[in-house]
Amino acid sequence: IKLENPNVVADNSRATGALAGETYHTLISGCSVSNNTSTQNHTRISGKTYVGGLIGSAQKGTIVSNCATSAYVNGAGGKQSAVGGLVGFAQNAQFSGCSADEAEVESGSSAATDYEKHVLGGLVGMAGNGSVFKDCITYADTRVHGFQDTENDAGGFVGYAVNAVFGDAQSVLLNCESY
């Protein structure tokens, strides 16, 4: 499946992605989300809590392979969010051969009035227990940023890894790169 210039705005949705908001026990392979630079339309994925360029929340046995994204991904709707170029939140999910290129990951609000906590990653916002990322990559033209008045955890590849003991059966990163 190739999604070109999707515009998904679900400001009150818990999980938002260009292909799927939330997945359980799902196999996704060879999918891409891209910008067609010959038009004025640009890929934009916007949601409240878990927001990803491809999948908002991938959980419990979801397997994603050889997928790529190039999207503007924004989690500006809530006080907490996990936002990633490919997936916002992953728990007990496996990813292999996936990439984020020319992705822009953003979260928070420029007018934050209360406590806000956001995690942002070039590929995945938050990697939870049992998540495995193998041979995945983010490129230098992937930008990750949060607003000044919010608390942000940000990374070129992953924003926050929960109970991660790299190399153990918790959250695992194998042969992954960030350029």
mmCIF file of N, CA and C in Angstrom, residues 5-128:
data_model
loop_
_atom_site.group_PDB
_atom_site.id
_atom_site.type_symbol
_atom_site.label_atom_id
_atom_site.label_comp_id
_atom_site.label_asym_id
_atom_site.label_seq_id
_atom_site.Cartn_x
_atom_site.Cartn_y
_atom_site.Cartn_z
ATOM 1 N N ASN A 5 0.443 11.800 0.145
ATOM 2 C CA ASN A 5 -0.158 13.038 0.648
ATOM 3 C C ASN A 5 -1.413 12.825 1.486
ATOM 4 N N PRO A 6 -1.455 11.820 2.363
ATOM 5 C CA PRO A 6 -2.646 11.697 3.205
ATOM 6 C C PRO A 6 -2.728 12.861 4.186
ATOM 7 N N ASN A 7 -3.918 13.269 4.504
ATOM 8 C CA ASN A 7 -4.147 14.331 5.473
ATOM 9 C C ASN A 7 -5.124 13.779 6.505
ATOM 10 N N VAL A 8 -4.592 13.363 7.650
ATOM 11 C CA VAL A 8 -5.414 12.770 8.702
ATOM 12 C C VAL A 8 -5.361 13.692 9.914
ATOM 13 N N VAL A 9 -6.474 14.318 10.226
ATOM 14 C CA VAL A 9 -6.562 15.220 11.371
ATOM 15 C C VAL A 9 -7.645 14.676 12.291
ATOM 16 N N ALA A 10 -7.232 14.153 13.422
ATOM 17 C CA ALA A 10 -8.152 13.551 14.388
ATOM 18 C C ALA A 10 -7.799 14.073 15.775
ATOM 19 N N ASP A 11 -8.063 15.330 15.997
ATOM 20 C CA ASP A 11 -7.605 16.005 17.204
ATOM 21 C C ASP A 11 -8.168 15.437 18.501
ATOM 22 N N ASN A 12 -9.254 14.691 18.467
ATOM 23 C CA ASN A 12 -9.819 14.083 19.675
ATOM 24 C C ASN A 12 -9.624 12.573 19.713
ATOM 25 N N SER A 13 -8.825 12.053 18.814
ATOM 26 C CA SER A 13 -8.586 10.613 18.732
ATOM 27 C C SER A 13 -7.430 10.200 19.634
ATOM 28 N N ARG A 14 -7.574 9.044 20.282
ATOM 29 C CA ARG A 14 -6.508 8.520 21.140
ATOM 30 C C ARG A 14 -5.332 8.016 20.325
ATOM 31 N N ALA A 15 -5.586 7.426 19.157
ATOM 32 C CA ALA A 15 -4.516 6.892 18.319
ATOM 33 C C ALA A 15 -4.779 7.270 16.861
ATOM 34 N N THR A 16 -3.765 7.871 16.218
ATOM 35 C CA THR A 16 -3.925 8.376 14.858
ATOM 36 C C THR A 16 -2.710 8.009 14.020
ATOM 37 N N GLY A 17 -2.953 7.490 12.818
ATOM 38 C CA GLY A 17 -1.895 7.198 11.862
ATOM 39 C C GLY A 17 -2.450 7.272 10.454
ATOM 40 N N ALA A 18 -1.565 7.394 9.463
ATOM 41 C CA ALA A 18 -2.023 7.470 8.074
ATOM 42 C C ALA A 18 -2.666 6.163 7.629
ATOM 43 N N LEU A 19 -2.128 5.021 8.089
ATOM 44 C CA LEU A 19 -2.681 3.719 7.717
ATOM 45 C C LEU A 19 -3.654 3.203 8.766
ATOM 46 N N ALA A 20 -3.269 3.282 10.029
ATOM 47 C CA ALA A 20 -4.116 2.753 11.107
ATOM 48 C C ALA A 20 -3.918 3.559 12.378
ATOM 49 N N GLY A 21 -5.008 3.750 13.102
ATOM 50 C CA GLY A 21 -4.910 4.404 14.394
ATOM 51 C C GLY A 21 -4.289 3.481 15.421
ATOM 52 N N GLU A 22 -4.821 2.269 15.532
ATOM 53 C CA GLU A 22 -4.339 1.311 16.524
ATOM 54 C C GLU A 22 -4.385 -0.093 15.936
ATOM 55 N N THR A 23 -3.354 -0.882 16.214
ATOM 56 C CA THR A 23 -3.311 -2.256 15.703
ATOM 57 C C THR A 23 -3.001 -3.236 16.835
ATOM 58 N N TYR A 24 -3.600 -4.407 16.751
ATOM 59 C CA TYR A 24 -3.332 -5.548 17.629
ATOM 60 C C TYR A 24 -3.224 -6.780 16.732
ATOM 61 N N HIS A 25 -2.216 -7.615 16.944
ATOM 62 C CA HIS A 25 -2.068 -8.872 16.200
ATOM 63 C C HIS A 25 -2.259 -8.652 14.696
ATOM 64 N N THR A 26 -1.525 -7.694 14.142
ATOM 65 C CA THR A 26 -1.682 -7.299 12.741
ATOM 66 C C THR A 26 -0.346 -7.403 12.031
ATOM 67 N N LEU A 27 -0.356 -7.848 10.778
ATOM 68 C CA LEU A 27 0.844 -7.902 9.943
ATOM 69 C C LEU A 27 0.742 -6.797 8.894
ATOM 70 N N ILE A 28 1.734 -5.916 8.869
ATOM 71 C CA ILE A 28 1.786 -4.815 7.900
ATOM 72 C C ILE A 28 3.136 -4.881 7.216
ATOM 73 N N SER A 29 3.145 -4.966 5.883
ATOM 74 C CA SER A 29 4.401 -5.117 5.163
ATOM 75 C C SER A 29 4.392 -4.296 3.874
ATOM 76 N N GLY A 30 5.529 -3.658 3.595
ATOM 77 C CA GLY A 30 5.708 -2.951 2.333
ATOM 78 C C GLY A 30 4.836 -1.727 2.143
ATOM 79 N N CYS A 31 4.464 -1.070 3.206
ATOM 80 C CA CYS A 31 3.626 0.128 3.112
ATOM 81 C C CYS A 31 4.485 1.383 3.157
ATOM 82 N N SER A 32 3.992 2.447 2.525
ATOM 83 C CA SER A 32 4.717 3.712 2.592
ATOM 84 C C SER A 32 3.745 4.882 2.654
ATOM 85 N N VAL A 33 4.211 5.920 3.299
ATOM 86 C CA VAL A 33 3.501 7.190 3.388
ATOM 87 C C VAL A 33 4.471 8.236 2.874
ATOM 88 N N SER A 34 4.074 8.971 1.824
ATOM 89 C CA SER A 34 5.023 9.905 1.231
ATOM 90 C C SER A 34 4.361 11.201 0.803
ATOM 91 N N ASN A 35 5.226 12.191 0.624
ATOM 92 C CA ASN A 35 4.825 13.482 0.082
ATOM 93 C C ASN A 35 5.058 13.473 -1.413
ATOM 94 N N ASN A 36 4.102 13.977 -2.167
ATOM 95 C CA ASN A 36 4.307 14.202 -3.592
ATOM 96 C C ASN A 36 4.696 15.657 -3.719
ATOM 97 N N THR A 37 5.944 15.927 -3.976
ATOM 98 C CA THR A 37 6.434 17.304 -3.975
ATOM 99 C C THR A 37 5.963 18.091 -5.186
ATOM 100 N N SER A 38 5.307 17.451 -6.154
ATOM 101 C CA SER A 38 4.817 18.182 -7.314
ATOM 102 C C SER A 38 3.475 18.855 -7.042
ATOM 103 N N THR A 39 2.897 18.604 -5.872
ATOM 104 C CA THR A 39 1.636 19.258 -5.509
ATOM 105 C C THR A 39 1.861 20.145 -4.296
ATOM 106 N N GLN A 40 0.892 20.991 -3.993
ATOM 107 C CA GLN A 40 0.998 21.842 -2.815
ATOM 108 C C GLN A 40 0.490 21.127 -1.574
ATOM 109 N N ASN A 41 -0.103 19.967 -1.744
ATOM 110 C CA ASN A 41 -0.573 19.192 -0.604
ATOM 111 C C ASN A 41 0.621 18.487 0.039
ATOM 112 N N HIS A 42 0.626 18.444 1.351
ATOM 113 C CA HIS A 42 1.690 17.760 2.060
ATOM 114 C C HIS A 42 1.082 16.783 3.049
ATOM 115 N N THR A 43 1.781 15.695 3.274
ATOM 116 C CA THR A 43 1.320 14.703 4.223
ATOM 117 C C THR A 43 1.269 15.319 5.616
ATOM 118 N N ARG A 44 0.125 15.196 6.274
ATOM 119 C CA ARG A 44 -0.030 15.730 7.628
ATOM 120 C C ARG A 44 -0.853 14.739 8.436
ATOM 121 N N ILE A 45 -0.276 14.281 9.553
ATOM 122 C CA ILE A 45 -0.952 13.379 10.466
ATOM 123 C C ILE A 45 -1.005 14.083 11.815
ATOM 124 N N SER A 46 -2.193 14.326 12.329
ATOM 125 C CA SER A 46 -2.336 15.075 13.565
ATOM 126 C C SER A 46 -3.346 14.387 14.472
ATOM 127 N N GLY A 47 -2.990 14.219 15.733
ATOM 128 C CA GLY A 47 -3.885 13.568 16.676
ATOM 129 C C GLY A 47 -3.601 14.009 18.101
ATOM 130 N N LYS A 48 -4.223 13.312 19.048
ATOM 131 C CA LYS A 48 -4.174 13.746 20.433
ATOM 132 C C LYS A 48 -3.113 13.042 21.278
ATOM 133 N N THR A 49 -3.100 11.709 21.314
ATOM 134 C CA THR A 49 -2.249 11.009 22.271
ATOM 135 C C THR A 49 -1.146 10.195 21.605
ATOM 136 N N TYR A 50 -1.487 9.173 20.837
ATOM 137 C CA TYR A 50 -0.504 8.353 20.127
ATOM 138 C C TYR A 50 -0.620 8.680 18.642
ATOM 139 N N VAL A 51 0.432 9.274 18.093
ATOM 140 C CA VAL A 51 0.372 9.732 16.709
ATOM 141 C C VAL A 51 1.626 9.262 15.974
ATOM 142 N N GLY A 52 1.420 8.592 14.823
ATOM 143 C CA GLY A 52 2.540 8.121 14.027
ATOM 144 C C GLY A 52 2.301 8.351 12.550
ATOM 145 N N GLY A 53 3.377 8.462 11.790
ATOM 146 C CA GLY A 53 3.254 8.656 10.353
ATOM 147 C C GLY A 53 2.535 7.510 9.672
ATOM 148 N N LEU A 54 2.682 6.289 10.185
ATOM 149 C CA LEU A 54 2.006 5.115 9.628
ATOM 150 C C LEU A 54 0.944 4.589 10.591
ATOM 151 N N ILE A 55 1.328 4.391 11.859
ATOM 152 C CA ILE A 55 0.436 3.793 12.860
ATOM 153 C C ILE A 55 0.506 4.630 14.135
ATOM 154 N N GLY A 56 -0.640 4.903 14.730
ATOM 155 C CA GLY A 56 -0.650 5.635 16.001
ATOM 156 C C GLY A 56 -0.151 4.777 17.142
ATOM 157 N N SER A 57 -0.730 3.575 17.297
ATOM 158 C CA SER A 57 -0.370 2.669 18.387
ATOM 159 C C SER A 57 -0.322 1.245 17.856
ATOM 160 N N ALA A 58 0.846 0.598 17.941
ATOM 161 C CA ALA A 58 1.036 -0.786 17.489
ATOM 162 C C ALA A 58 1.291 -1.655 18.709
ATOM 163 N N GLN A 59 0.394 -2.619 18.970
ATOM 164 C CA GLN A 59 0.498 -3.393 20.197
ATOM 165 C C GLN A 59 0.261 -4.881 19.971
ATOM 166 N N LYS A 60 0.592 -5.652 21.009
ATOM 167 C CA LYS A 60 0.270 -7.073 21.175
ATOM 168 C C LYS A 60 0.346 -7.900 19.892
ATOM 169 N N GLY A 61 1.552 -8.138 19.450
ATOM 170 C CA GLY A 61 1.742 -9.047 18.328
ATOM 171 C C GLY A 61 1.719 -8.404 16.960
ATOM 172 N N THR A 62 1.664 -7.090 16.879
ATOM 173 C CA THR A 62 1.727 -6.420 15.577
ATOM 174 C C THR A 62 3.140 -6.561 15.018
ATOM 175 N N ILE A 63 3.227 -6.895 13.733
ATOM 176 C CA ILE A 63 4.510 -7.033 13.038
ATOM 177 C C ILE A 63 4.495 -6.081 11.846
ATOM 178 N N VAL A 64 5.483 -5.204 11.784
ATOM 179 C CA VAL A 64 5.588 -4.220 10.711
ATOM 180 C C VAL A 64 6.945 -4.401 10.043
ATOM 181 N N SER A 65 6.941 -4.618 8.716
ATOM 182 C CA SER A 65 8.219 -4.811 8.024
ATOM 183 C C SER A 65 8.267 -4.012 6.727
ATOM 184 N N ASN A 66 9.470 -3.514 6.441
ATOM 185 C CA ASN A 66 9.757 -2.815 5.190
ATOM 186 C C ASN A 66 8.770 -1.700 4.882
ATOM 187 N N CYS A 67 8.502 -0.879 5.878
ATOM 188 C CA CYS A 67 7.609 0.263 5.711
ATOM 189 C C CYS A 67 8.410 1.557 5.858
ATOM 190 N N ALA A 68 7.957 2.617 5.181
ATOM 191 C CA ALA A 68 8.675 3.892 5.205
ATOM 192 C C ALA A 68 7.688 5.047 5.292
ATOM 193 N N THR A 69 8.127 6.119 5.956
ATOM 194 C CA THR A 69 7.293 7.309 6.054
ATOM 195 C C THR A 69 8.094 8.565 5.769
ATOM 196 N N SER A 70 7.391 9.536 5.258
ATOM 197 C CA SER A 70 7.893 10.888 5.069
ATOM 198 C C SER A 70 6.684 11.781 5.311
ATOM 199 N N ALA A 71 6.538 12.264 6.541
ATOM 200 C CA ALA A 71 5.303 12.962 6.896
ATOM 201 C C ALA A 71 5.543 14.007 7.970
ATOM 202 N N TYR A 72 4.625 14.965 8.055
ATOM 203 C CA TYR A 72 4.565 15.893 9.174
ATOM 204 C C TYR A 72 3.624 15.242 10.174
ATOM 205 N N VAL A 73 4.144 14.938 11.372
ATOM 206 C CA VAL A 73 3.366 14.228 12.385
ATOM 207 C C VAL A 73 3.284 15.118 13.616
ATOM 208 N N ASN A 74 2.057 15.393 14.096
ATOM 209 C CA ASN A 74 1.863 16.339 15.180
ATOM 210 C C ASN A 74 0.926 15.764 16.227
ATOM 211 N N GLY A 75 1.377 15.772 17.474
ATOM 212 C CA GLY A 75 0.547 15.349 18.596
ATOM 213 C C GLY A 75 0.219 16.531 19.472
ATOM 214 N N ALA A 76 -0.600 17.418 18.991
ATOM 215 C CA ALA A 76 -0.836 18.684 19.690
ATOM 216 C C ALA A 76 -2.149 18.733 20.449
ATOM 217 N N GLY A 77 -2.839 17.617 20.570
ATOM 218 C CA GLY A 77 -4.176 17.698 21.141
ATOM 219 C C GLY A 77 -4.301 17.475 22.627
ATOM 220 N N GLY A 78 -3.299 16.910 23.281
ATOM 221 C CA GLY A 78 -3.491 16.559 24.681
ATOM 222 C C GLY A 78 -2.360 17.000 25.576
ATOM 223 N N LYS A 79 -2.492 16.698 26.850
ATOM 224 C CA LYS A 79 -1.469 17.052 27.824
ATOM 225 C C LYS A 79 -0.311 16.057 27.805
ATOM 226 N N GLN A 80 -0.547 14.873 27.227
ATOM 227 C CA GLN A 80 0.510 13.875 27.074
ATOM 228 C C GLN A 80 0.395 13.287 25.679
ATOM 229 N N SER A 81 1.530 13.018 25.062
ATOM 230 C CA SER A 81 1.488 12.384 23.759
ATOM 231 C C SER A 81 2.779 11.625 23.492
ATOM 232 N N ALA A 82 2.674 10.624 22.619
ATOM 233 C CA ALA A 82 3.821 9.886 22.093
ATOM 234 C C ALA A 82 3.725 10.006 20.579
ATOM 235 N N VAL A 83 4.726 10.624 19.974
ATOM 236 C CA VAL A 83 4.665 10.957 18.563
ATOM 237 C C VAL A 83 5.926 10.465 17.876
ATOM 238 N N GLY A 84 5.762 9.753 16.740
ATOM 239 C CA GLY A 84 6.914 9.246 16.008
ATOM 240 C C GLY A 84 6.717 9.323 14.511
ATOM 241 N N GLY A 85 7.815 9.392 13.779
ATOM 242 C CA GLY A 85 7.754 9.455 12.323
ATOM 243 C C GLY A 85 7.064 8.248 11.711
ATOM 244 N N LEU A 86 7.234 7.055 12.314
ATOM 245 C CA LEU A 86 6.585 5.834 11.834
ATOM 246 C C LEU A 86 5.447 5.411 12.752
ATOM 247 N N VAL A 87 5.723 5.339 14.058
ATOM 248 C CA VAL A 87 4.717 4.884 15.029
ATOM 249 C C VAL A 87 4.824 5.732 16.300
ATOM 250 N N GLY A 88 3.669 6.096 16.851
ATOM 251 C CA GLY A 88 3.667 6.889 18.074
ATOM 252 C C GLY A 88 4.021 6.063 19.296
ATOM 253 N N PHE A 89 3.340 4.932 19.475
ATOM 254 C CA PHE A 89 3.534 4.071 20.647
ATOM 255 C C PHE A 89 3.593 2.629 20.197
ATOM 256 N N ALA A 90 4.584 1.889 20.688
ATOM 257 C CA ALA A 90 4.734 0.473 20.347
ATOM 258 C C ALA A 90 4.907 -0.332 21.626
ATOM 259 N N GLN A 91 4.145 -1.405 21.753
ATOM 260 C CA GLN A 91 4.286 -2.307 22.895
ATOM 261 C C GLN A 91 4.039 -3.729 22.421
ATOM 262 N N ASN A 92 5.002 -4.613 22.712
ATOM 263 C CA ASN A 92 4.925 -6.004 22.255
ATOM 264 C C ASN A 92 4.701 -6.077 20.750
ATOM 265 N N ALA A 93 5.413 -5.224 20.019
ATOM 266 C CA ALA A 93 5.319 -5.175 18.561
ATOM 267 C C ALA A 93 6.725 -5.311 17.974
ATOM 268 N N GLN A 94 6.800 -5.771 16.719
ATOM 269 C CA GLN A 94 8.091 -5.965 16.055
ATOM 270 C C GLN A 94 8.142 -5.145 14.782
ATOM 271 N N PHE A 95 9.293 -4.491 14.568
ATOM 272 C CA PHE A 95 9.504 -3.676 13.385
ATOM 273 C C PHE A 95 10.821 -4.089 12.748
ATOM 274 N N SER A 96 10.840 -4.303 11.435
ATOM 275 C CA SER A 96 12.100 -4.620 10.760
ATOM 276 C C SER A 96 12.141 -3.930 9.399
ATOM 277 N N GLY A 97 13.319 -3.406 9.070
ATOM 278 C CA GLY A 97 13.524 -2.763 7.779
ATOM 279 C C GLY A 97 12.672 -1.534 7.553
ATOM 280 N N CYS A 98 12.332 -0.811 8.605
ATOM 281 C CA CYS A 98 11.473 0.376 8.487
ATOM 282 C C CYS A 98 12.308 1.648 8.546
ATOM 283 N N SER A 99 11.766 2.741 7.980
ATOM 284 C CA SER A 99 12.516 3.989 7.972
ATOM 285 C C SER A 99 11.607 5.209 8.034
ATOM 286 N N ALA A 100 12.208 6.311 8.485
ATOM 287 C CA ALA A 100 11.578 7.629 8.452
ATOM 288 C C ALA A 100 12.562 8.559 7.761
ATOM 289 N N ASP A 101 12.123 9.201 6.697
ATOM 290 C CA ASP A 101 12.971 10.084 5.919
ATOM 291 C C ASP A 101 12.188 11.362 5.631
ATOM 292 N N GLU A 102 12.793 12.493 5.849
ATOM 293 C CA GLU A 102 12.134 13.784 5.658
ATOM 294 C C GLU A 102 10.865 13.896 6.497
ATOM 295 N N ALA A 103 10.872 13.260 7.660
ATOM 296 C CA ALA A 103 9.726 13.349 8.565
ATOM 297 C C ALA A 103 9.935 14.533 9.506
ATOM 298 N N GLU A 104 8.851 15.173 9.869
ATOM 299 C CA GLU A 104 8.902 16.237 10.870
ATOM 300 C C GLU A 104 7.971 15.834 11.993
ATOM 301 N N VAL A 105 8.529 15.656 13.195
ATOM 302 C CA VAL A 105 7.787 15.167 14.351
ATOM 303 C C VAL A 105 7.690 16.299 15.363
ATOM 304 N N GLU A 106 6.476 16.619 15.766
ATOM 305 C CA GLU A 106 6.250 17.751 16.646
ATOM 306 C C GLU A 106 5.173 17.404 17.658
ATOM 307 N N SER A 107 5.255 17.993 18.846
ATOM 308 C CA SER A 107 4.226 17.771 19.847
ATOM 309 C C SER A 107 4.158 18.936 20.798
ATOM 310 N N GLY A 108 3.033 19.039 21.466
ATOM 311 C CA GLY A 108 2.825 20.112 22.417
ATOM 312 C C GLY A 108 2.078 21.250 21.773
ATOM 313 N N SER A 109 1.962 22.318 22.501
ATOM 314 C CA SER A 109 1.227 23.481 22.040
ATOM 315 C C SER A 109 2.052 24.724 22.306
ATOM 316 N N SER A 110 1.997 25.653 21.405
ATOM 317 C CA SER A 110 2.737 26.897 21.619
ATOM 318 C C SER A 110 2.093 27.733 22.714
ATOM 319 N N ALA A 111 0.877 27.363 23.120
ATOM 320 C CA ALA A 111 0.170 28.099 24.162
ATOM 321 C C ALA A 111 -0.122 27.199 25.359
ATOM 322 N N ALA A 112 0.849 26.414 25.787
ATOM 323 C CA ALA A 112 0.652 25.493 26.909
ATOM 324 C C ALA A 112 0.387 26.275 28.187
ATOM 325 N N THR A 113 -0.716 25.942 28.877
ATOM 326 C CA THR A 113 -1.043 26.632 30.116
ATOM 327 C C THR A 113 -0.927 25.712 31.322
ATOM 328 N N ASP A 114 -1.011 24.394 31.123
ATOM 329 C CA ASP A 114 -0.885 23.420 32.194
ATOM 330 C C ASP A 114 0.300 22.516 31.892
ATOM 331 N N TYR A 115 0.607 21.649 32.848
ATOM 332 C CA TYR A 115 1.696 20.694 32.666
ATOM 333 C C TYR A 115 1.439 19.821 31.438
ATOM 334 N N GLU A 116 2.429 19.711 30.590
ATOM 335 C CA GLU A 116 2.348 18.829 29.436
ATOM 336 C C GLU A 116 3.609 17.981 29.390
ATOM 337 N N LYS A 117 3.462 16.711 28.967
ATOM 338 C CA LYS A 117 4.584 15.783 28.842
ATOM 339 C C LYS A 117 4.463 15.099 27.490
ATOM 340 N N HIS A 118 5.501 15.211 26.668
ATOM 341 C CA HIS A 118 5.460 14.643 25.334
ATOM 342 C C HIS A 118 6.754 13.879 25.059
ATOM 343 N N VAL A 119 6.635 12.757 24.367
ATOM 344 C CA VAL A 119 7.802 11.999 23.936
ATOM 345 C C VAL A 119 7.775 11.948 22.422
ATOM 346 N N LEU A 120 8.909 12.259 21.817
ATOM 347 C CA LEU A 120 8.991 12.388 20.372
ATOM 348 C C LEU A 120 10.210 11.654 19.851
ATOM 349 N N GLY A 121 10.027 10.883 18.786
ATOM 350 C CA GLY A 121 11.153 10.177 18.189
ATOM 351 C C GLY A 121 11.072 10.211 16.676
ATOM 352 N N GLY A 122 12.220 10.227 16.038
ATOM 353 C CA GLY A 122 12.250 10.231 14.576
ATOM 354 C C GLY A 122 11.533 9.038 13.979
ATOM 355 N N LEU A 123 11.651 7.858 14.625
ATOM 356 C CA LEU A 123 10.962 6.659 14.145
ATOM 357 C C LEU A 123 9.814 6.284 15.070
ATOM 358 N N VAL A 124 10.078 6.241 16.384
ATOM 359 C CA VAL A 124 9.041 5.835 17.347
ATOM 360 C C VAL A 124 9.055 6.790 18.542
ATOM 361 N N GLY A 125 7.878 7.236 18.945
ATOM 362 C CA GLY A 125 7.786 8.121 20.098
ATOM 363 C C GLY A 125 8.109 7.395 21.386
ATOM 364 N N MET A 126 7.361 6.312 21.683
ATOM 365 C CA MET A 126 7.579 5.540 22.902
ATOM 366 C C MET A 126 7.628 4.058 22.574
ATOM 367 N N ALA A 127 8.715 3.406 22.983
ATOM 368 C CA ALA A 127 8.870 1.962 22.799
ATOM 369 C C ALA A 127 8.594 1.292 24.138
ATOM 370 N N GLY A 128 7.527 0.527 24.222
ATOM 371 C CA GLY A 128 7.144 -0.144 25.458
ATOM 372 C C GLY A 128 7.676 -1.554 25.539
#
